[in-house]
PDB file of C-alpha atoms in Angstrom:
ATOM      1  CA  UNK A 203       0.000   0.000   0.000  1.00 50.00           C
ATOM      2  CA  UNK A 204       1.488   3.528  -1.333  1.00 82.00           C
ATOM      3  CA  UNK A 205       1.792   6.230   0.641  1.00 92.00           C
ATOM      4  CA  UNK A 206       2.914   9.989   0.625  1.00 94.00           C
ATOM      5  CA  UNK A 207       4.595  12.095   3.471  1.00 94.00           C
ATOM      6  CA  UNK A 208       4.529  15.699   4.288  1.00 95.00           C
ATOM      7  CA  UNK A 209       7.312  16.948   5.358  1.00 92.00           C
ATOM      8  CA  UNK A 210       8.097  20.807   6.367  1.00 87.00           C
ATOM      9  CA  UNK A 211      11.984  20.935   5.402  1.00 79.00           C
ATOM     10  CA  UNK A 212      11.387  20.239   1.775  1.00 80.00           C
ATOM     11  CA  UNK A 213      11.065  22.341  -1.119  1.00 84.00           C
ATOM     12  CA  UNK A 214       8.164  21.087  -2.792  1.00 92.00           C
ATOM     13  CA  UNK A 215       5.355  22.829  -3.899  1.00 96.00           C
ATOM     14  CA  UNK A 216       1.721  21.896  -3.067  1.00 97.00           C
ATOM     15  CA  UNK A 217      -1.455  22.279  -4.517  1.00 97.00           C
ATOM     16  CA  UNK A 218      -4.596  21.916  -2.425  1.00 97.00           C
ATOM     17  CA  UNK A 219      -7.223  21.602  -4.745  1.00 96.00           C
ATOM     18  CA  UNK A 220     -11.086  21.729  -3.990  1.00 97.00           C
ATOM     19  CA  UNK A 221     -13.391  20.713  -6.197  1.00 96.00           C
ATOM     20  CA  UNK A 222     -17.319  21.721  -5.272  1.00 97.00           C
ATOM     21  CA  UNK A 223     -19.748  18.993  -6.884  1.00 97.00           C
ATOM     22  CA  UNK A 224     -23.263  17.854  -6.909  1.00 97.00           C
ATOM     23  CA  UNK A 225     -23.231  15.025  -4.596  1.00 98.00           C
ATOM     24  CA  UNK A 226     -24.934  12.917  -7.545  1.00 97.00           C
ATOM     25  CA  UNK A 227     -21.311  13.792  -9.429  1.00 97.00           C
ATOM     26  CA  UNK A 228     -18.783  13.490  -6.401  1.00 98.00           C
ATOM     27  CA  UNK A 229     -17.976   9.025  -7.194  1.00 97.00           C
ATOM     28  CA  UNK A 230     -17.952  10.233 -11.466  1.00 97.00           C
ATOM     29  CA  UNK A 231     -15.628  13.133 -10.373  1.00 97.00           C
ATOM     30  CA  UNK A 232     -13.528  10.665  -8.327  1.00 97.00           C
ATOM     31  CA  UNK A 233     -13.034   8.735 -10.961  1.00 97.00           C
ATOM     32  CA  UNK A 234     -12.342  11.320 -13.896  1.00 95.00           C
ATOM     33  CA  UNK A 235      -9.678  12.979 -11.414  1.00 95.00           C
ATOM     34  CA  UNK A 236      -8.054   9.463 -10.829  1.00 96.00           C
ATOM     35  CA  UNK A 237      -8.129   8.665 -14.443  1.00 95.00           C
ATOM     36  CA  UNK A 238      -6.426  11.758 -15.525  1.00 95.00           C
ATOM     37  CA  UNK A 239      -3.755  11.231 -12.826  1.00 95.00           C
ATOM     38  CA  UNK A 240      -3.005   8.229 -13.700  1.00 95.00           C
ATOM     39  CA  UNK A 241      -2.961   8.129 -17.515  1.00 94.00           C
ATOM     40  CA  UNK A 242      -1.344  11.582 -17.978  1.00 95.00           C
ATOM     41  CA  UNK A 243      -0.512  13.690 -14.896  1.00 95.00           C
ATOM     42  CA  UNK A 244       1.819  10.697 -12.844  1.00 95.00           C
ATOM     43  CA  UNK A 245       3.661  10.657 -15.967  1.00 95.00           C
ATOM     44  CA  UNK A 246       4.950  14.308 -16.549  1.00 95.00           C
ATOM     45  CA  UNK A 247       8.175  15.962 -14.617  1.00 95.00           C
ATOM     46  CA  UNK A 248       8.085  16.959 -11.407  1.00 95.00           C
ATOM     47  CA  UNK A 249       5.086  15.178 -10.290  1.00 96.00           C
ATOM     48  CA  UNK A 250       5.527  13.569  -6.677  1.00 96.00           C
ATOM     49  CA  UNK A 251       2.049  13.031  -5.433  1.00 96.00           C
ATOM     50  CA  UNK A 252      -1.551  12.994  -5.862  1.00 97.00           C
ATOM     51  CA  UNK A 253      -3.936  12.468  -2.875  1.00 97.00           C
ATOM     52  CA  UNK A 254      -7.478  12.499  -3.362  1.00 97.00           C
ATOM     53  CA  UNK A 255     -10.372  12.461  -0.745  1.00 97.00           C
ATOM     54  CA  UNK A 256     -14.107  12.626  -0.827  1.00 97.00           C
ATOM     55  CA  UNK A 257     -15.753  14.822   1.611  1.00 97.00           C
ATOM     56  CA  UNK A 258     -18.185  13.281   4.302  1.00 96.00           C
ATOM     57  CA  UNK A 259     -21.132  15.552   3.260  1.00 97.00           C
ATOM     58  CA  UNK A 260     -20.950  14.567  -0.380  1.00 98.00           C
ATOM     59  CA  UNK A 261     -20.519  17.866  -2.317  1.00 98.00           C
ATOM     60  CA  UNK A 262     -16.621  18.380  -2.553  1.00 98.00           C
ATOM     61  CA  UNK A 263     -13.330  16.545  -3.993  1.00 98.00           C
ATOM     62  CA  UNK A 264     -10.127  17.239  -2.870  1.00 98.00           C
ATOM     63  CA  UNK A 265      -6.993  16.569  -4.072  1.00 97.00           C
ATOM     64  CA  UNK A 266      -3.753  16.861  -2.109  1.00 98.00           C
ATOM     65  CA  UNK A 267      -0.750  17.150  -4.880  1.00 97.00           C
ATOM     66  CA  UNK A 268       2.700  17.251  -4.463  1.00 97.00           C
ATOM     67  CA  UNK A 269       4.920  18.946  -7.361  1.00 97.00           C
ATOM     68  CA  UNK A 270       8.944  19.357  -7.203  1.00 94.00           C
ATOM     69  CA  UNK A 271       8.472  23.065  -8.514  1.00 94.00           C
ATOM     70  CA  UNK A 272       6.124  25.937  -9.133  1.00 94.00           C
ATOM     71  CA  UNK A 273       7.346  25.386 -12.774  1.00 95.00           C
ATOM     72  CA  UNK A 274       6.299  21.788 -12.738  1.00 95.00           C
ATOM     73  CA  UNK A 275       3.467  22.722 -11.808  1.00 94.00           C
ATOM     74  CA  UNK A 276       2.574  25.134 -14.380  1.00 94.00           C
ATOM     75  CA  UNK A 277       3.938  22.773 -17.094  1.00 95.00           C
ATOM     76  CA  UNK A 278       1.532  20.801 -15.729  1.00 94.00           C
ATOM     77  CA  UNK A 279      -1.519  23.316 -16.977  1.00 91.00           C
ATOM     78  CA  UNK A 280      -0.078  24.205 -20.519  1.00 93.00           C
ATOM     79  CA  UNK A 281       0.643  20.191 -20.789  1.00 93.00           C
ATOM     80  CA  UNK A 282      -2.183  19.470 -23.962  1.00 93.00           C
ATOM     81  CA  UNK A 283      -2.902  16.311 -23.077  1.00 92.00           C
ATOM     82  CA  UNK A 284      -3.288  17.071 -18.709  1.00 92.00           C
ATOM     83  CA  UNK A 285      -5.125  20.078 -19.541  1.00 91.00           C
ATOM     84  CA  UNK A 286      -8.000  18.096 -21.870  1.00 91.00           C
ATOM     85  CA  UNK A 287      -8.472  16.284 -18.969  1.00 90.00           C
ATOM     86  CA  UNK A 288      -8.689  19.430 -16.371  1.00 89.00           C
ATOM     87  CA  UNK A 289     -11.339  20.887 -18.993  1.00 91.00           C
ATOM     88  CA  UNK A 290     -13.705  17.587 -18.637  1.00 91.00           C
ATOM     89  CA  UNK A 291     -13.182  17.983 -15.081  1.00 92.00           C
ATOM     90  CA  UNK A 292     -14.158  21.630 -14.836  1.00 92.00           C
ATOM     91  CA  UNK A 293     -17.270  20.439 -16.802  1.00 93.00           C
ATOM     92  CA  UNK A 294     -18.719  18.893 -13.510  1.00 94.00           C
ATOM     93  CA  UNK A 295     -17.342  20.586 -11.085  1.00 93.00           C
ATOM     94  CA  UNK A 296     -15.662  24.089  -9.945  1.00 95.00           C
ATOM     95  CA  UNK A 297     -12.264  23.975  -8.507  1.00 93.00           C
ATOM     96  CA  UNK A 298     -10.987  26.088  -5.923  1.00 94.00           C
ATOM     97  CA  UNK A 299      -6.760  25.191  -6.138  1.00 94.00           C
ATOM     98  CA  UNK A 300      -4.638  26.971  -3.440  1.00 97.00           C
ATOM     99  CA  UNK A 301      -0.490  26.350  -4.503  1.00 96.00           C
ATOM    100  CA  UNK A 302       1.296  26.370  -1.140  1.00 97.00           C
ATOM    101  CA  UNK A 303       4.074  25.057   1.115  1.00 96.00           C
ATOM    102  CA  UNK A 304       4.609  23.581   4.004  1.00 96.00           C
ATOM    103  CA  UNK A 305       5.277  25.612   7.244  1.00 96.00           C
ATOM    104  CA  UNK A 306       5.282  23.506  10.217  1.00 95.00           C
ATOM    105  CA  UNK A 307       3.878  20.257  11.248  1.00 96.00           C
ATOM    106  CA  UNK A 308       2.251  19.602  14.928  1.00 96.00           C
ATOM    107  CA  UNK A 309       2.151  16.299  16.173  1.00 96.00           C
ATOM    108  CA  UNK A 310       0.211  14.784  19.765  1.00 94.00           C
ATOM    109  CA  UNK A 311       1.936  15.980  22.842  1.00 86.00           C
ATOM    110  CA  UNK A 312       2.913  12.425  23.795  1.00 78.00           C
ATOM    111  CA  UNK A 313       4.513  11.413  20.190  1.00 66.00           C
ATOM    112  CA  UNK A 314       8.172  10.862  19.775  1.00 56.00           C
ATOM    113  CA  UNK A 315       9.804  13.859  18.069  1.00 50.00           C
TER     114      UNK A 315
ATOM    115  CA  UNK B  75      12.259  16.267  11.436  1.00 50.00           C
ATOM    116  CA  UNK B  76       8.892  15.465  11.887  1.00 82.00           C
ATOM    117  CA  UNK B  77       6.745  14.761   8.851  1.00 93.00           C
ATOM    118  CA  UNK B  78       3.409  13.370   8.291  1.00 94.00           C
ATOM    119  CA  UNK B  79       1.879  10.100   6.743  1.00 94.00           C
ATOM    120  CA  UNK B  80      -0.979  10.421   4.139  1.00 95.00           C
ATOM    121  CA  UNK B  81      -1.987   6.840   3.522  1.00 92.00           C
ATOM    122  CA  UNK B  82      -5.513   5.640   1.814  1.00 87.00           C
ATOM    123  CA  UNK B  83      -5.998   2.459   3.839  1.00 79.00           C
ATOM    124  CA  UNK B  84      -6.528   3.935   7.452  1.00 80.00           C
ATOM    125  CA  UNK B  85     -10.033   4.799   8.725  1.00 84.00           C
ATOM    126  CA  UNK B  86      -8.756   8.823   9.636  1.00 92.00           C
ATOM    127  CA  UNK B  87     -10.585  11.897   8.818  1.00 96.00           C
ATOM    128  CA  UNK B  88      -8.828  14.092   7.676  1.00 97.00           C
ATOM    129  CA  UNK B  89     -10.009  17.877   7.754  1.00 97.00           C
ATOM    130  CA  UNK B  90      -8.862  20.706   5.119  1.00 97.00           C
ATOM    131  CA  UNK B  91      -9.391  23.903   6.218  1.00 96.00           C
ATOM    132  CA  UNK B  92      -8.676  26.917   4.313  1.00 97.00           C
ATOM    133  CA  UNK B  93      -8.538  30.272   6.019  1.00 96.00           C
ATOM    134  CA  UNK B  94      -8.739  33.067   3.395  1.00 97.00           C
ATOM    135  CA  UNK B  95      -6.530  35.982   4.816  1.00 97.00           C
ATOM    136  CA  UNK B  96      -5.525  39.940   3.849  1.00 97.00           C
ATOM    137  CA  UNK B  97      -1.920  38.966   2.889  1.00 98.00           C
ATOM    138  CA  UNK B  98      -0.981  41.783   5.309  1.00 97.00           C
ATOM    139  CA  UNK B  99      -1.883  39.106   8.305  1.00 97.00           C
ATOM    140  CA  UNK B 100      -1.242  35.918   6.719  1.00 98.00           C
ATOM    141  CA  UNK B 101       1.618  35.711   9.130  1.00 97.00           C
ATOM    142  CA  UNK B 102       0.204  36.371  12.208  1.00 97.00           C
ATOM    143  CA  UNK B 103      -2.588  33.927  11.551  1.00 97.00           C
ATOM    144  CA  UNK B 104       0.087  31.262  10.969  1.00 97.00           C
ATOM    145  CA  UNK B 105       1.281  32.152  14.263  1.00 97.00           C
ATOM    146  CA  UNK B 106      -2.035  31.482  15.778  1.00 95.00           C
ATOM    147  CA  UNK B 107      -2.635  28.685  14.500  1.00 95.00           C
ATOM    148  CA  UNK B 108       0.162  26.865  15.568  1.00 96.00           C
ATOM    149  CA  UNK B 109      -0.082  28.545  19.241  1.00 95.00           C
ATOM    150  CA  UNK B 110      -3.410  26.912  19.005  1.00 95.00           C
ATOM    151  CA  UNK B 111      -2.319  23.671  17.862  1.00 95.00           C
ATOM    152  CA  UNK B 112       0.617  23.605  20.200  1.00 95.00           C
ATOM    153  CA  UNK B 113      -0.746  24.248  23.170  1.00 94.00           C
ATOM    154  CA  UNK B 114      -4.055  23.037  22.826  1.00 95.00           C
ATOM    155  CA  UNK B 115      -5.104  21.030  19.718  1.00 95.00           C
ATOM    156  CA  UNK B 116      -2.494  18.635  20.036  1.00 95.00           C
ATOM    157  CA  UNK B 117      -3.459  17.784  23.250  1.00 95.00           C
ATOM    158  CA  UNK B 118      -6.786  16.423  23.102  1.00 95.00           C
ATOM    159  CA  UNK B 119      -7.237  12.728  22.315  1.00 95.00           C
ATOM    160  CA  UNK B 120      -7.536  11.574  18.599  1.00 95.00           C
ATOM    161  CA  UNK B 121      -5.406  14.007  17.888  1.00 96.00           C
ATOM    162  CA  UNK B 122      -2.679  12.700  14.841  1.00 96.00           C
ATOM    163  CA  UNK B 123      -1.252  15.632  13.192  1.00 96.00           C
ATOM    164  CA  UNK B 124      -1.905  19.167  12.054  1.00 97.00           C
ATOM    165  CA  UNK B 125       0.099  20.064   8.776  1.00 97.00           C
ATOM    166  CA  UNK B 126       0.103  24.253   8.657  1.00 97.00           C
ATOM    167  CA  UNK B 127       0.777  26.086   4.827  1.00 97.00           C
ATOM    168  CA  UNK B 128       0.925  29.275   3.208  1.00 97.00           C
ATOM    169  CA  UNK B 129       0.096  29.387   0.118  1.00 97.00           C
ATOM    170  CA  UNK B 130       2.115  31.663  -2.474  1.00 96.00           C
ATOM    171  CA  UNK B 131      -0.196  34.290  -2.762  1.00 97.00           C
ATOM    172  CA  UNK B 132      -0.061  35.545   0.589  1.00 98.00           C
ATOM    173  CA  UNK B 133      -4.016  35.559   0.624  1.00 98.00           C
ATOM    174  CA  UNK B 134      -4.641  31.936   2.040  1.00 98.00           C
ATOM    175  CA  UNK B 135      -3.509  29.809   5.300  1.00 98.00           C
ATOM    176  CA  UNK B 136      -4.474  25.567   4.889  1.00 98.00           C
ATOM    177  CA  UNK B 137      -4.337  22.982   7.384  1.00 97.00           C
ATOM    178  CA  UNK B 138      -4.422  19.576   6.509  1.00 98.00           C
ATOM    179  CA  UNK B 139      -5.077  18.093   9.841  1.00 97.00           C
ATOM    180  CA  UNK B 140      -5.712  14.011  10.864  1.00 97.00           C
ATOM    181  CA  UNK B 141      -8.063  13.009  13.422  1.00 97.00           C
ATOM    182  CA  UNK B 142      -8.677   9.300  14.060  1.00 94.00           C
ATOM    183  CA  UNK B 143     -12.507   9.530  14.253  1.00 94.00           C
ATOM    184  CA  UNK B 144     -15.537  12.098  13.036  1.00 94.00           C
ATOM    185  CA  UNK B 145     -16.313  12.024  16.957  1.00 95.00           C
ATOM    186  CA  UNK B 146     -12.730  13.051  18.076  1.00 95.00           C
ATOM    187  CA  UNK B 147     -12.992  16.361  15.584  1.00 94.00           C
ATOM    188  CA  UNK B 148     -16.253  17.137  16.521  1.00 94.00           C
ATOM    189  CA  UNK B 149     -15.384  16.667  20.443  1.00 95.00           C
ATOM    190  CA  UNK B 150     -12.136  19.370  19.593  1.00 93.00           C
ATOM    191  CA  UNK B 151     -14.730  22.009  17.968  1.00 91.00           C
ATOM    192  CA  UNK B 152     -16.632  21.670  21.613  1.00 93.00           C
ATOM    193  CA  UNK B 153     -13.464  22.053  24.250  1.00 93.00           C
ATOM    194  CA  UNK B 154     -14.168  25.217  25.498  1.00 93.00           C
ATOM    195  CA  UNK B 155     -10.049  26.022  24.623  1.00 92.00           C
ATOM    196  CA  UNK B 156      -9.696  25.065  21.409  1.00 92.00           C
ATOM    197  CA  UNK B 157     -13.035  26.691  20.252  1.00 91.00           C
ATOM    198  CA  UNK B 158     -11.454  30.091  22.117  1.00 91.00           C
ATOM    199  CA  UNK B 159      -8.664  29.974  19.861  1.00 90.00           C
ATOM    200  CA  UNK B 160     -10.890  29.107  17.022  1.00 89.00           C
ATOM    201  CA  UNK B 161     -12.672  32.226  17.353  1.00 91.00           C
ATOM    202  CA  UNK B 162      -9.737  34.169  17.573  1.00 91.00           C
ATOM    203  CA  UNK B 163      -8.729  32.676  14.148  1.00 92.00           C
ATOM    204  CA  UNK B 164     -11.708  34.067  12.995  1.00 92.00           C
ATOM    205  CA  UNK B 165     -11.514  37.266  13.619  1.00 93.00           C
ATOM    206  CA  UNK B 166      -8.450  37.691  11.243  1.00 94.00           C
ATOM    207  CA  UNK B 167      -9.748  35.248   8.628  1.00 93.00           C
ATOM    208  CA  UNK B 168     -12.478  33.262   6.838  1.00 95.00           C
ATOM    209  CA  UNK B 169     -12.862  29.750   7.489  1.00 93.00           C
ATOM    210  CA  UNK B 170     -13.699  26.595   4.654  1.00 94.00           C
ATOM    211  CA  UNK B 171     -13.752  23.514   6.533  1.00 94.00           C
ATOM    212  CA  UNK B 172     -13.999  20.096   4.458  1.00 97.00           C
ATOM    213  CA  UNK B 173     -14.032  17.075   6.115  1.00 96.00           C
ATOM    214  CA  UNK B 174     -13.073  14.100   4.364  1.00 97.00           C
ATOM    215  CA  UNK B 175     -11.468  10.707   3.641  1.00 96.00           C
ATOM    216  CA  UNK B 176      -8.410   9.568   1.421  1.00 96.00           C
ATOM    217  CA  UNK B 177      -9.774   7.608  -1.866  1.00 96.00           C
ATOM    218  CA  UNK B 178      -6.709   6.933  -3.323  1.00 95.00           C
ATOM    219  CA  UNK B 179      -2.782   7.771  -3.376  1.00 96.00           C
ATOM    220  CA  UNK B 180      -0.963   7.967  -7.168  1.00 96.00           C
ATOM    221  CA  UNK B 181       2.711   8.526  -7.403  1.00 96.00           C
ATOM    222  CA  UNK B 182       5.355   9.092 -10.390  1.00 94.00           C
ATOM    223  CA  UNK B 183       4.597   6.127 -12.952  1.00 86.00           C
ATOM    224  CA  UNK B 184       8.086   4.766 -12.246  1.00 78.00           C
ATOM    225  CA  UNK B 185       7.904   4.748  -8.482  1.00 66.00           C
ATOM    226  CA  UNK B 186       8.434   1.735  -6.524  1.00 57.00           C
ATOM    227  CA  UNK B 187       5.152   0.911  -5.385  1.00 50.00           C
TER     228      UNK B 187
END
């Protein structure tokens, strides 16, 4: 079983992108966004992670992505084939993306540091 | 260095929370936030990890925080200290809280899996 890590003394770049969806649309959204990633966006530079979770209530998607650069990134969008598949995406939903980095992590008082 | 663990197989919840923020106190909301988290947050029980960014714009603070149950969040929004610090958050900033699940984890097409 794959997993990622954050970690707050690396240079990546994240993106924290929120999609808002019909609930009736959030599994075909899922699935779209997982598609995508798989058959295009996992294969381009730069790309470290995707990470994508349903919300609770039913109406959002949110993926969790990991990119070495800002540039990558932003290849990313002008990328024909990546960006075909953003466009069918943005067809069902709206997406909210925030590009960030990591500042600090907490862990539970009683956790080894 | 601590980091964090974003893994589609455990039964978290994981909450995104996006603060939108006049860039002018982006900073100082970062530093409540982890006063918050270090003196309260991480003390209450289902607690896992609270993962603090800034995103590049200056206009947006995220947490990507792990709880291990949909009770153990909801019983942090109730603690009479936490929910004082919460309110102080949002005096400086609006609050978009998602709660979710992980659906699935992709990585670079040739990662070890």
């Amino acid at each position: 079983m794959s997993s990622s890590t954050i970690n707050a003394d690396t240079r990546l770049v994240t993106l924290v992108n929120i999609f808002t969806v019909d609930p009736a649309n959030q599994e075909h959204l899922i699935e779209l966004w997982q598609r995508a990633t798989d058959e295009v966006i996992r294969h381009l530079p730069g790309f470290i992670s995707a990470n994508i979770h349903r919300s609770l209530d039913g109406t959002k998607v949110v993926n969790y992505a990991q990119w070495n650069s800002r540039e990558a990134f932003l290849a990313m969008l002008n990328d024909p084939a990546s960006s075909a598949h953003l466009k069918e995406l943005a067809e069902i939903g709206t997406a909210a993306p925030v590009l960030c980095e990591v500042v600090s992590i907490h862990h539970p008082a009683d956790a080894p540091k």
